Short mmCIF file of N, CA and C in Angstrom, two decimals:
data_model
loop_
_atom_site.label_atom_id
_atom_site.label_comp_id
_atom_site.label_asym_id
_atom_site.label_seq_id
_atom_site.Cartn_x
_atom_site.Cartn_y
_atom_site.Cartn_z
N PHE A 1 39.93 -49.71 60.95
CA PHE A 1 38.30 -49.20 60.47
C PHE A 1 38.22 -49.99 59.43
N GLY A 2 39.19 -50.17 58.29
CA GLY A 2 39.05 -50.91 57.17
C GLY A 2 38.76 -50.26 56.20
N SER A 3 38.26 -49.28 55.89
CA SER A 3 38.00 -48.52 55.05
C SER A 3 38.80 -47.29 54.94
N ALA A 4 39.36 -46.66 53.84
CA ALA A 4 40.25 -45.32 53.58
C ALA A 4 39.03 -44.65 53.22
N PRO A 5 39.23 -42.90 53.79
CA PRO A 5 38.58 -42.14 53.15
C PRO A 5 38.29 -41.96 52.00
N PRO A 6 37.16 -41.63 51.27
CA PRO A 6 37.18 -41.13 49.61
C PRO A 6 38.17 -39.88 49.49
N ASP A 7 38.72 -39.98 48.21
CA ASP A 7 39.87 -39.53 48.01
C ASP A 7 38.97 -37.79 47.16
N ARG A 8 39.01 -37.02 48.03
CA ARG A 8 38.13 -35.80 47.46
C ARG A 8 38.07 -35.13 46.31
N VAL A 9 39.35 -35.35 45.18
CA VAL A 9 39.12 -35.70 43.38
C VAL A 9 38.34 -36.49 43.26
N SER A 10 38.28 -37.78 43.19
CA SER A 10 37.28 -38.50 43.08
C SER A 10 35.96 -38.34 43.31
N MET A 11 35.74 -37.80 44.52
CA MET A 11 34.06 -37.42 44.81
C MET A 11 33.58 -36.06 44.31
N PHE A 12 34.20 -35.15 43.53
CA PHE A 12 34.34 -33.68 43.16
C PHE A 12 33.97 -34.69 41.94
N ALA A 13 34.82 -35.40 40.97
CA ALA A 13 34.97 -35.80 39.30
C ALA A 13 33.09 -36.83 39.34
N SER A 14 33.07 -37.32 40.45
CA SER A 14 31.77 -38.05 40.09
C SER A 14 30.21 -37.57 40.60
N SER A 15 30.49 -36.48 40.97
CA SER A 15 29.29 -35.46 41.55
C SER A 15 29.21 -34.57 40.23
N SER A 16 29.80 -34.43 39.49
CA SER A 16 29.92 -32.93 37.95
C SER A 16 29.51 -33.69 37.27
N LYS A 17 29.59 -35.37 37.03
CA LYS A 17 28.70 -36.02 35.95
C LYS A 17 27.39 -35.91 36.05
N PRO A 18 26.47 -35.93 35.01
CA PRO A 18 25.34 -35.57 34.90
C PRO A 18 24.89 -37.20 35.04
N SER A 19 23.99 -37.92 35.48
CA SER A 19 23.35 -38.97 35.17
C SER A 19 23.03 -39.33 33.83
N SER A 20 23.00 -40.47 32.75
CA SER A 20 22.23 -39.88 31.89
C SER A 20 20.75 -40.07 31.85
N ARG A 21 20.18 -40.82 33.28
CA ARG A 21 18.56 -40.26 33.33
C ARG A 21 17.99 -38.83 33.30
N ARG A 22 18.85 -38.24 33.93
CA ARG A 22 18.99 -36.48 33.98
C ARG A 22 19.00 -35.52 32.84
N LEU A 23 20.38 -36.27 32.05
CA LEU A 23 20.15 -35.94 29.93
C LEU A 23 19.01 -35.67 29.73
N ALA A 24 18.53 -37.37 29.60
CA ALA A 24 16.99 -37.40 28.76
C ALA A 24 16.20 -36.30 29.29
N ARG A 25 16.36 -36.14 30.59
CA ARG A 25 14.72 -35.12 31.05
C ARG A 25 15.47 -33.92 30.23
N GLN A 26 16.28 -33.51 30.19
CA GLN A 26 16.88 -32.10 29.57
C GLN A 26 16.50 -31.95 28.44
N ARG A 27 16.76 -33.21 27.73
CA ARG A 27 16.67 -33.08 26.09
C ARG A 27 15.28 -33.17 25.77
N GLY A 28 14.24 -33.96 26.72
CA GLY A 28 12.90 -34.09 26.72
C GLY A 28 12.70 -32.64 27.21
N VAL A 29 12.78 -31.80 28.03
CA VAL A 29 12.28 -30.10 28.16
C VAL A 29 12.39 -29.10 26.88
N ILE A 30 13.79 -29.46 26.37
CA ILE A 30 14.48 -28.71 25.41
C ILE A 30 13.71 -29.46 24.24
N LEU A 31 12.99 -30.24 23.97
CA LEU A 31 12.59 -30.85 22.52
C LEU A 31 10.91 -30.31 23.34
N VAL A 32 10.33 -30.37 23.71
CA VAL A 32 9.22 -29.06 24.37
C VAL A 32 9.14 -28.05 23.97
N LEU A 33 10.11 -27.25 24.85
CA LEU A 33 10.42 -25.73 24.54
C LEU A 33 10.27 -25.40 23.57
N SER A 34 11.38 -25.99 22.79
CA SER A 34 11.59 -25.34 20.93
C SER A 34 10.49 -25.73 19.99
N THR A 35 9.62 -26.83 20.43
CA THR A 35 8.05 -26.82 19.73
C THR A 35 7.21 -25.82 20.01
N LEU A 36 6.99 -25.80 21.36
CA LEU A 36 6.14 -24.33 21.96
C LEU A 36 6.79 -23.19 21.27
N MET A 37 8.03 -23.21 21.53
CA MET A 37 8.61 -21.46 20.32
C MET A 37 8.37 -21.47 19.20
N ILE A 38 8.74 -22.46 18.11
CA ILE A 38 7.96 -22.56 17.16
C ILE A 38 6.69 -22.56 16.75
N GLY A 39 6.05 -22.77 17.09
CA GLY A 39 4.58 -23.03 16.84
C GLY A 39 3.98 -21.47 17.96
N LEU A 40 4.66 -20.89 18.79
CA LEU A 40 3.65 -20.00 19.56
C LEU A 40 4.33 -18.58 19.28
N LEU A 41 5.60 -18.52 18.64
CA LEU A 41 6.78 -17.24 18.04
C LEU A 41 6.78 -17.21 16.53
N LEU A 42 7.35 -18.42 16.44
CA LEU A 42 7.89 -18.05 14.77
C LEU A 42 7.18 -18.83 13.98
N ILE A 43 5.76 -19.23 13.89
CA ILE A 43 5.17 -19.49 12.70
C ILE A 43 4.28 -17.99 12.68
N PRO A 44 3.72 -17.53 14.18
CA PRO A 44 2.68 -16.07 13.51
C PRO A 44 3.76 -15.02 13.05
N ALA A 45 4.73 -14.88 13.59
CA ALA A 45 5.14 -13.91 13.13
C ALA A 45 6.03 -13.85 11.78
N ALA A 46 6.00 -14.95 11.50
CA ALA A 46 6.66 -15.01 9.89
C ALA A 46 5.11 -15.01 9.48
N GLY A 47 4.47 -15.26 9.52
CA GLY A 47 2.53 -15.25 9.27
C GLY A 47 2.41 -14.08 8.89
N LEU A 48 2.43 -12.58 10.16
CA LEU A 48 2.46 -11.26 10.06
C LEU A 48 3.05 -11.09 9.31
N ALA A 49 4.80 -11.50 8.96
CA ALA A 49 5.43 -10.66 7.89
C ALA A 49 4.97 -10.86 6.74
N VAL A 50 4.37 -12.47 6.30
CA VAL A 50 3.94 -12.69 4.75
C VAL A 50 2.80 -11.38 4.52
N ASP A 51 1.47 -11.52 5.97
CA ASP A 51 0.56 -11.07 5.64
C ASP A 51 0.19 -9.26 5.62
N ALA A 52 1.44 -8.94 6.31
CA ALA A 52 1.56 -7.71 6.38
C ALA A 52 2.68 -7.12 5.11
N GLY A 53 3.39 -8.30 4.45
CA GLY A 53 3.74 -7.48 3.21
C GLY A 53 3.27 -7.46 1.72
N LEU A 54 1.79 -8.53 1.87
CA LEU A 54 0.77 -8.19 1.17
C LEU A 54 0.14 -7.30 0.93
N MET A 55 -0.35 -6.92 2.49
CA MET A 55 -1.22 -5.65 2.47
C MET A 55 0.04 -4.20 2.13
N TYR A 56 1.30 -4.05 2.27
CA TYR A 56 1.69 -3.15 1.55
C TYR A 56 2.15 -2.73 0.39
N LEU A 57 2.39 -4.05 -0.26
CA LEU A 57 2.09 -3.76 -1.82
C LEU A 57 0.97 -3.61 -2.26
N VAL A 58 -0.09 -4.11 -1.99
CA VAL A 58 -1.55 -3.79 -1.88
C VAL A 58 -1.89 -1.97 -2.18
N LYS A 59 -1.11 -1.96 -0.74
CA LYS A 59 -1.04 -0.15 -0.50
C LYS A 59 -0.62 0.74 -1.64
N THR A 60 0.51 -0.09 -1.69
CA THR A 60 1.31 1.29 -2.49
C THR A 60 0.91 0.93 -4.21
N ARG A 61 0.15 -0.26 -4.67
CA ARG A 61 -1.01 0.00 -5.84
C ARG A 61 -2.10 0.32 -6.31
N LEU A 62 -2.93 0.54 -4.70
CA LEU A 62 -3.67 0.98 -4.59
C LEU A 62 -3.32 2.84 -4.83
N SER A 63 -2.68 3.20 -4.26
CA SER A 63 -2.40 4.52 -3.46
C SER A 63 -2.08 5.40 -5.07
N ALA A 64 -1.34 4.11 -6.16
CA ALA A 64 -0.97 4.74 -7.00
C ALA A 64 -1.91 4.98 -8.19
N ALA A 65 -2.47 4.19 -8.03
CA ALA A 65 -4.05 4.02 -8.67
C ALA A 65 -4.98 5.23 -8.40
N ALA A 66 -5.36 5.96 -7.20
CA ALA A 66 -5.92 6.81 -6.45
C ALA A 66 -5.11 8.23 -7.25
N ASP A 67 -3.97 8.37 -7.11
CA ASP A 67 -3.12 9.06 -7.52
C ASP A 67 -3.47 9.51 -9.00
N ALA A 68 -3.62 8.43 -9.50
CA ALA A 68 -3.56 8.64 -11.34
C ALA A 68 -5.10 9.03 -11.91
N ALA A 69 -5.86 8.15 -10.90
CA ALA A 69 -6.99 9.23 -11.04
C ALA A 69 -7.95 10.33 -10.76
N SER A 70 -7.13 10.64 -9.32
CA SER A 70 -7.23 11.79 -9.09
C SER A 70 -6.53 12.90 -10.72
N LEU A 71 -5.27 12.98 -10.60
CA LEU A 71 -4.81 14.07 -11.79
C LEU A 71 -5.41 13.31 -12.89
N ALA A 72 -6.12 12.35 -13.68
CA ALA A 72 -6.68 12.27 -14.81
C ALA A 72 -7.80 12.86 -15.01
N GLY A 73 -8.39 13.00 -13.40
CA GLY A 73 -9.70 13.29 -13.56
C GLY A 73 -9.74 15.18 -13.53
N ALA A 74 -8.30 15.96 -12.68
CA ALA A 74 -8.37 17.25 -13.18
C ALA A 74 -8.27 17.52 -14.17
N ARG A 75 -7.35 16.75 -14.85
CA ARG A 75 -6.95 16.77 -16.91
C ARG A 75 -8.47 17.38 -17.22
N ALA A 76 -9.32 16.20 -17.30
CA ALA A 76 -10.13 16.35 -17.58
C ALA A 76 -11.39 17.42 -17.67
N PHE A 77 -11.37 18.31 -16.52
CA PHE A 77 -11.80 19.54 -16.59
C PHE A 77 -12.50 20.09 -17.82
N SER A 78 -11.22 20.11 -18.25
CA SER A 78 -11.43 21.36 -19.84
C SER A 78 -12.59 20.35 -20.78
N ARG A 79 -12.79 19.39 -20.90
CA ARG A 79 -13.90 18.81 -21.73
C ARG A 79 -15.74 19.22 -20.91
N GLY A 80 -16.06 19.41 -22.09
CA GLY A 80 -17.33 20.08 -21.64
C GLY A 80 -18.02 21.48 -21.60
N SER A 81 -18.96 21.76 -22.47
CA SER A 81 -19.39 23.11 -22.27
C SER A 81 -19.71 24.07 -21.16
N ASN A 82 -20.41 23.02 -19.72
CA ASN A 82 -20.58 24.26 -18.86
C ASN A 82 -19.95 23.23 -17.61
N GLY A 83 -20.17 23.91 -16.28
CA GLY A 83 -19.59 23.35 -15.19
C GLY A 83 -20.14 21.94 -15.01
N PRO A 84 -21.31 21.42 -14.81
CA PRO A 84 -21.79 20.21 -14.33
C PRO A 84 -21.65 18.97 -15.39
N GLU A 85 -21.51 19.64 -16.54
CA GLU A 85 -20.90 18.95 -17.77
C GLU A 85 -19.48 18.14 -17.05
N GLN A 86 -18.29 18.78 -17.10
CA GLN A 86 -17.11 19.10 -16.73
C GLN A 86 -16.51 18.66 -15.31
N ASN A 87 -17.67 18.63 -14.75
CA ASN A 87 -17.64 17.97 -13.51
C ASN A 87 -18.26 15.78 -13.62
N VAL A 88 -18.77 15.51 -14.64
CA VAL A 88 -19.11 14.40 -14.82
C VAL A 88 -17.99 13.78 -15.85
N ASN A 89 -17.74 14.29 -16.35
CA ASN A 89 -16.78 13.96 -17.43
C ASN A 89 -15.05 13.96 -16.05
N ALA A 90 -14.93 14.89 -15.41
CA ALA A 90 -13.46 14.49 -14.40
C ALA A 90 -13.86 13.27 -13.67
N GLN A 91 -15.51 12.98 -13.26
CA GLN A 91 -15.42 11.71 -12.16
C GLN A 91 -15.61 10.88 -13.27
N ASN A 92 -16.15 10.75 -14.39
CA ASN A 92 -15.72 9.22 -15.26
C ASN A 92 -14.57 9.18 -15.48
N THR A 93 -13.77 10.44 -16.10
CA THR A 93 -12.03 9.70 -15.69
C THR A 93 -11.38 9.39 -15.03
N ALA A 94 -12.00 9.80 -13.71
CA ALA A 94 -11.38 9.38 -12.30
C ALA A 94 -11.56 7.96 -12.43
N VAL A 95 -12.75 7.44 -12.48
CA VAL A 95 -13.25 6.11 -11.97
C VAL A 95 -12.79 5.21 -13.10
N SER A 96 -12.59 5.76 -14.75
CA SER A 96 -11.68 4.91 -15.21
C SER A 96 -10.35 4.46 -15.51
N TYR A 97 -9.78 5.14 -14.80
CA TYR A 97 -8.32 5.67 -14.81
C TYR A 97 -8.03 4.98 -13.47
N PHE A 98 -9.06 4.93 -12.50
CA PHE A 98 -8.38 3.61 -11.56
C PHE A 98 -8.59 2.36 -11.72
N HIS A 99 -9.43 2.31 -12.31
CA HIS A 99 -9.60 0.74 -12.91
C HIS A 99 -8.77 0.14 -14.02
N VAL A 100 -8.49 1.11 -14.94
CA VAL A 100 -6.76 0.94 -15.30
C VAL A 100 -5.71 0.44 -15.03
N ASN A 101 -5.47 1.08 -13.80
CA ASN A 101 -3.96 1.43 -12.97
C ASN A 101 -4.07 0.52 -11.60
N PHE A 102 -5.41 -0.04 -11.02
CA PHE A 102 -5.69 -1.41 -10.31
C PHE A 102 -6.08 -1.92 -10.83
N PRO A 103 -5.42 -3.71 -11.28
CA PRO A 103 -5.95 -4.60 -12.22
C PRO A 103 -6.59 -5.51 -11.17
N ALA A 104 -8.02 -5.75 -11.06
CA ALA A 104 -9.10 -6.78 -10.62
C ALA A 104 -8.04 -8.14 -10.16
N GLY A 105 -8.25 -8.29 -9.21
CA GLY A 105 -7.72 -9.51 -8.41
C GLY A 105 -6.01 -9.15 -8.13
N TYR A 106 -5.63 -8.26 -8.08
CA TYR A 106 -4.37 -7.95 -7.64
C TYR A 106 -4.01 -8.09 -6.26
N PHE A 107 -3.04 -9.60 -6.44
CA PHE A 107 -2.48 -9.93 -4.75
C PHE A 107 -4.09 -10.79 -4.72
N TRP A 108 -4.63 -11.29 -4.72
CA TRP A 108 -6.00 -11.76 -4.34
C TRP A 108 -6.48 -10.86 -4.17
N SER A 109 -6.96 -10.10 -3.87
CA SER A 109 -7.46 -8.55 -3.83
C SER A 109 -9.26 -8.50 -4.15
N VAL A 110 -10.28 -8.64 -3.41
CA VAL A 110 -11.14 -8.97 -4.44
C VAL A 110 -12.18 -7.28 -3.74
N ASN A 111 -12.89 -6.94 -4.37
CA ASN A 111 -14.54 -5.74 -4.21
C ASN A 111 -13.78 -4.72 -4.30
N PRO A 112 -13.21 -4.22 -5.47
CA PRO A 112 -12.39 -2.90 -5.17
C PRO A 112 -13.55 -1.34 -5.25
N GLN A 113 -13.46 -0.87 -4.71
CA GLN A 113 -14.66 0.32 -4.75
C GLN A 113 -13.38 1.92 -5.06
N VAL A 114 -14.54 2.57 -5.39
CA VAL A 114 -13.64 3.49 -5.93
C VAL A 114 -14.93 4.96 -5.83
N THR A 115 -14.43 5.90 -5.41
CA THR A 115 -15.64 7.19 -5.72
C THR A 115 -14.59 8.20 -5.89
N ALA A 116 -15.38 8.93 -7.13
CA ALA A 116 -14.83 10.26 -7.71
C ALA A 116 -15.32 11.46 -6.84
N VAL A 117 -15.31 12.30 -6.61
CA VAL A 117 -15.88 13.82 -6.60
C VAL A 117 -15.29 14.98 -7.14
N ALA A 118 -15.86 15.39 -8.17
CA ALA A 118 -14.97 17.01 -8.23
C ALA A 118 -16.25 18.25 -7.57
N ALA A 119 -15.07 19.06 -7.42
CA ALA A 119 -16.12 20.28 -6.55
C ALA A 119 -15.24 21.15 -7.54
N THR A 120 -15.93 22.07 -6.90
CA THR A 120 -15.21 23.63 -6.96
C THR A 120 -14.91 24.37 -5.77
N GLU A 121 -14.09 24.55 -5.27
CA GLU A 121 -13.18 24.68 -3.73
C GLU A 121 -13.22 26.44 -4.08
N GLY A 122 -13.16 27.01 -4.85
CA GLY A 122 -12.97 28.71 -4.81
C GLY A 122 -13.21 29.37 -6.29
N ASP A 123 -12.61 30.55 -6.14
CA ASP A 123 -12.40 31.14 -7.22
C ASP A 123 -11.46 30.52 -8.62
N PHE A 124 -11.90 29.98 -9.50
CA PHE A 124 -11.25 29.06 -10.25
C PHE A 124 -10.20 28.24 -10.06
N MET A 125 -10.90 27.20 -8.84
CA MET A 125 -9.90 26.52 -7.76
C MET A 125 -10.84 24.93 -8.27
N ARG A 126 -10.91 24.13 -9.06
CA ARG A 126 -11.62 23.29 -8.85
C ARG A 126 -10.51 21.77 -8.63
N SER A 127 -11.30 20.79 -8.15
CA SER A 127 -10.96 19.30 -7.01
C SER A 127 -11.15 18.31 -7.60
N VAL A 128 -10.19 16.88 -7.52
CA VAL A 128 -11.18 16.18 -7.58
C VAL A 128 -10.70 15.27 -6.54
N THR A 129 -11.34 14.44 -5.82
CA THR A 129 -10.82 13.88 -4.78
C THR A 129 -11.43 11.95 -5.49
N THR A 130 -10.31 11.05 -4.80
CA THR A 130 -10.73 10.04 -5.06
C THR A 130 -10.55 9.07 -4.06
N ASN A 131 -11.48 8.21 -3.85
CA ASN A 131 -11.42 7.31 -2.23
C ASN A 131 -11.53 6.17 -3.14
N ALA A 132 -10.58 5.26 -2.46
CA ALA A 132 -10.44 3.88 -3.00
C ALA A 132 -10.31 2.62 -1.64
N SER A 133 -10.40 1.48 -1.96
CA SER A 133 -10.23 0.38 -1.43
C SER A 133 -10.76 -0.78 -1.92
N VAL A 134 -9.94 -1.93 -1.12
CA VAL A 134 -10.22 -2.90 -1.75
C VAL A 134 -9.92 -4.28 -0.45
N GLN A 135 -10.81 -5.54 -0.33
CA GLN A 135 -10.32 -6.34 0.76
C GLN A 135 -10.01 -7.36 0.27
N LEU A 136 -8.69 -7.62 1.35
CA LEU A 136 -7.75 -8.31 1.15
C LEU A 136 -8.14 -9.57 1.69
N PRO A 137 -7.44 -11.03 1.42
CA PRO A 137 -7.58 -11.62 2.14
C PRO A 137 -6.66 -11.98 3.12
N LEU A 138 -6.19 -12.38 4.38
CA LEU A 138 -5.83 -13.20 4.79
C LEU A 138 -5.18 -14.27 4.90
N LEU A 139 -4.18 -14.76 4.80
CA LEU A 139 -3.08 -16.30 4.69
C LEU A 139 -3.01 -16.20 5.50
N PHE A 140 -2.08 -15.86 6.50
CA PHE A 140 -1.81 -17.10 7.77
C PHE A 140 -2.46 -16.21 9.19
N MET A 141 -2.98 -14.85 8.98
CA MET A 141 -3.23 -14.78 10.53
C MET A 141 -4.95 -14.76 10.39
N ARG A 142 -5.53 -15.26 9.74
CA ARG A 142 -6.81 -15.86 9.64
C ARG A 142 -7.23 -16.74 10.97
N ILE A 143 -5.50 -17.35 11.47
CA ILE A 143 -6.23 -18.06 12.65
C ILE A 143 -6.54 -17.66 13.61
N PHE A 144 -6.60 -16.38 13.79
CA PHE A 144 -7.03 -15.18 14.89
C PHE A 144 -8.36 -14.74 14.37
N ARG A 145 -8.95 -14.93 14.07
CA ARG A 145 -10.60 -14.60 13.65
C ARG A 145 -10.23 -13.73 12.48
N PRO A 146 -9.72 -12.77 12.03
CA PRO A 146 -10.35 -12.08 10.99
C PRO A 146 -9.56 -12.62 9.51
N THR A 147 -10.24 -12.61 8.71
CA THR A 147 -10.17 -13.34 7.25
C THR A 147 -9.74 -13.03 6.71
N ALA A 148 -10.38 -11.34 6.42
CA ALA A 148 -9.99 -10.13 5.53
C ALA A 148 -9.46 -8.87 6.07
N SER A 149 -8.51 -8.32 5.23
CA SER A 149 -8.69 -6.90 5.47
C SER A 149 -8.98 -5.82 4.52
N THR A 150 -9.38 -4.75 4.94
CA THR A 150 -9.91 -3.41 4.22
C THR A 150 -8.39 -2.83 3.83
N VAL A 151 -8.15 -2.52 2.55
CA VAL A 151 -6.83 -1.38 2.58
C VAL A 151 -7.52 -0.03 1.55
N ARG A 152 -7.44 0.94 2.03
CA ARG A 152 -7.76 1.94 1.76
C ARG A 152 -6.81 3.14 1.20
N ALA A 153 -7.08 3.80 0.07
CA ALA A 153 -5.97 5.19 -0.06
C ALA A 153 -7.26 6.23 -0.70
N TYR A 154 -6.22 7.31 -1.15
CA TYR A 154 -7.02 8.50 -0.81
C TYR A 154 -6.02 9.54 -1.42
N ALA A 155 -6.47 10.65 -2.61
CA ALA A 155 -6.01 11.10 -3.26
C ALA A 155 -6.21 12.32 -3.33
N LYS A 156 -6.00 13.54 -4.05
CA LYS A 156 -7.02 14.44 -4.17
C LYS A 156 -5.94 15.43 -5.54
N ALA A 157 -6.17 15.83 -6.25
CA ALA A 157 -5.18 16.98 -7.36
C ALA A 157 -6.26 17.98 -7.25
N THR A 158 -6.08 19.25 -7.33
CA THR A 158 -6.33 20.54 -7.50
C THR A 158 -6.24 21.29 -8.76
N ARG A 159 -6.89 21.62 -9.20
CA ARG A 159 -6.73 22.45 -10.42
C ARG A 159 -7.10 23.80 -10.13
N ARG A 160 -5.99 25.03 -11.46
CA ARG A 160 -6.65 26.18 -11.24
C ARG A 160 -6.98 26.63 -12.60
N ASP A 161 -7.91 27.00 -12.39
CA ASP A 161 -8.48 27.49 -14.22
C ASP A 161 -7.98 29.00 -14.43
N VAL A 162 -6.82 28.83 -15.55
CA VAL A 162 -6.72 29.93 -16.21
C VAL A 162 -7.00 30.28 -17.85
N ASN A 163 -7.42 31.75 -18.50
CA ASN A 163 -7.19 32.14 -19.09
C ASN A 163 -6.46 32.57 -19.95
N VAL A 164 -5.84 32.11 -20.94
CA VAL A 164 -5.21 32.16 -21.97
C VAL A 164 -5.05 33.18 -22.91
N MET A 165 -4.49 34.07 -23.38
CA MET A 165 -4.27 35.05 -23.73
C MET A 165 -2.97 35.52 -24.76
N ILE A 166 -3.57 35.20 -26.29
CA ILE A 166 -1.99 35.63 -26.84
C ILE A 166 -2.55 36.40 -27.94
N VAL A 167 -0.98 37.55 -27.57
CA VAL A 167 -1.12 38.72 -28.11
C VAL A 167 0.07 38.74 -29.37
N MET A 168 -0.79 38.86 -30.37
CA MET A 168 0.10 39.15 -31.79
C MET A 168 0.96 40.21 -31.83
N ASP A 169 2.12 40.25 -32.90
CA ASP A 169 2.77 41.78 -32.96
C ASP A 169 2.64 41.62 -34.20
N ARG A 170 1.69 42.81 -35.33
CA ARG A 170 1.12 43.03 -36.25
C ARG A 170 2.09 44.10 -37.04
N SER A 171 3.11 44.41 -36.00
CA SER A 171 3.65 45.59 -36.97
C SER A 171 4.13 45.68 -38.22
N GLY A 172 4.98 47.10 -38.18
CA GLY A 172 5.40 46.73 -40.34
C GLY A 172 6.11 45.71 -40.54
N SER A 173 6.89 45.35 -39.58
CA SER A 173 8.30 44.49 -39.60
C SER A 173 7.56 42.95 -40.27
N LEU A 174 6.43 42.52 -39.72
CA LEU A 174 5.95 41.37 -39.87
C LEU A 174 5.12 41.13 -41.05
N ALA A 175 4.44 42.47 -41.66
CA ALA A 175 3.45 42.92 -42.43
C ALA A 175 4.02 42.68 -43.97
N ASN A 176 5.71 43.30 -43.24
CA ASN A 176 6.68 43.73 -45.02
C ASN A 176 7.09 42.41 -45.19
N SER A 177 6.79 41.44 -43.80
CA SER A 177 7.40 40.22 -44.44
C SER A 177 6.55 38.66 -44.66
N ASN A 178 5.50 39.57 -44.42
CA ASN A 178 3.90 38.57 -44.80
C ASN A 178 4.33 37.93 -44.11
N SER A 179 4.30 37.70 -42.96
CA SER A 179 4.46 36.91 -41.96
C SER A 179 2.90 36.94 -40.68
N CYS A 180 2.08 38.17 -41.01
CA CYS A 180 0.78 37.94 -40.44
C CYS A 180 -0.14 37.09 -40.29
N ALA A 181 -0.78 36.76 -41.81
CA ALA A 181 -1.21 35.73 -42.11
C ALA A 181 -1.19 34.03 -41.73
N PRO A 182 0.14 33.94 -41.58
CA PRO A 182 0.56 32.78 -40.89
C PRO A 182 0.40 32.66 -39.29
N LEU A 183 0.46 33.84 -38.81
CA LEU A 183 0.60 33.70 -37.83
C LEU A 183 -0.82 33.83 -36.87
N ARG A 184 -2.04 34.11 -37.71
CA ARG A 184 -2.89 33.89 -37.29
C ARG A 184 -3.71 33.12 -37.39
N ALA A 185 -3.27 32.04 -38.41
CA ALA A 185 -3.68 30.74 -38.67
C ALA A 185 -3.37 29.70 -37.70
N ALA A 186 -2.08 30.03 -37.58
CA ALA A 186 -0.97 28.88 -36.59
C ALA A 186 -1.87 29.43 -34.90
N ALA A 187 -2.66 30.80 -34.65
CA ALA A 187 -2.90 31.36 -33.48
C ALA A 187 -4.35 30.59 -33.25
#
């Protein structure tokens, strides 16, 4: 009949080669999928990492400032002649220590708020509680509508009031060495 049957090897080889038209279509699909993946997955993930990292840094500094404020307030209980005056001194000291340890505008943070409360918790137990918060503007995640995030910190320092008593030895050995007068003056 004039034509020879096609060779099996050549048939297989010709069907396994993709056409140039098919390759162009595959390249277009890969380009579209890559663009969507970058736009919908990678950029928001990087933005979330940057914003969460900034929130972590601000939270760390805010916590350290609140801790310092509570500790300084608890030390300030010794200033003042009565309980209410000592509480006011402790609260004012705590607020000032917070502002010294948390600089204004730290990583673009705004509106720092701090409250310090001095309280008596029991017999000879007093505490200073510090609550602090700051608004941190979001850089990348604002595309999802929230423009800022509130970062908060809490710290509490408790102090036990003690009475200190000094006992001096005024026995014969100290009196004979003339050490009693300097000891009384030092005490």
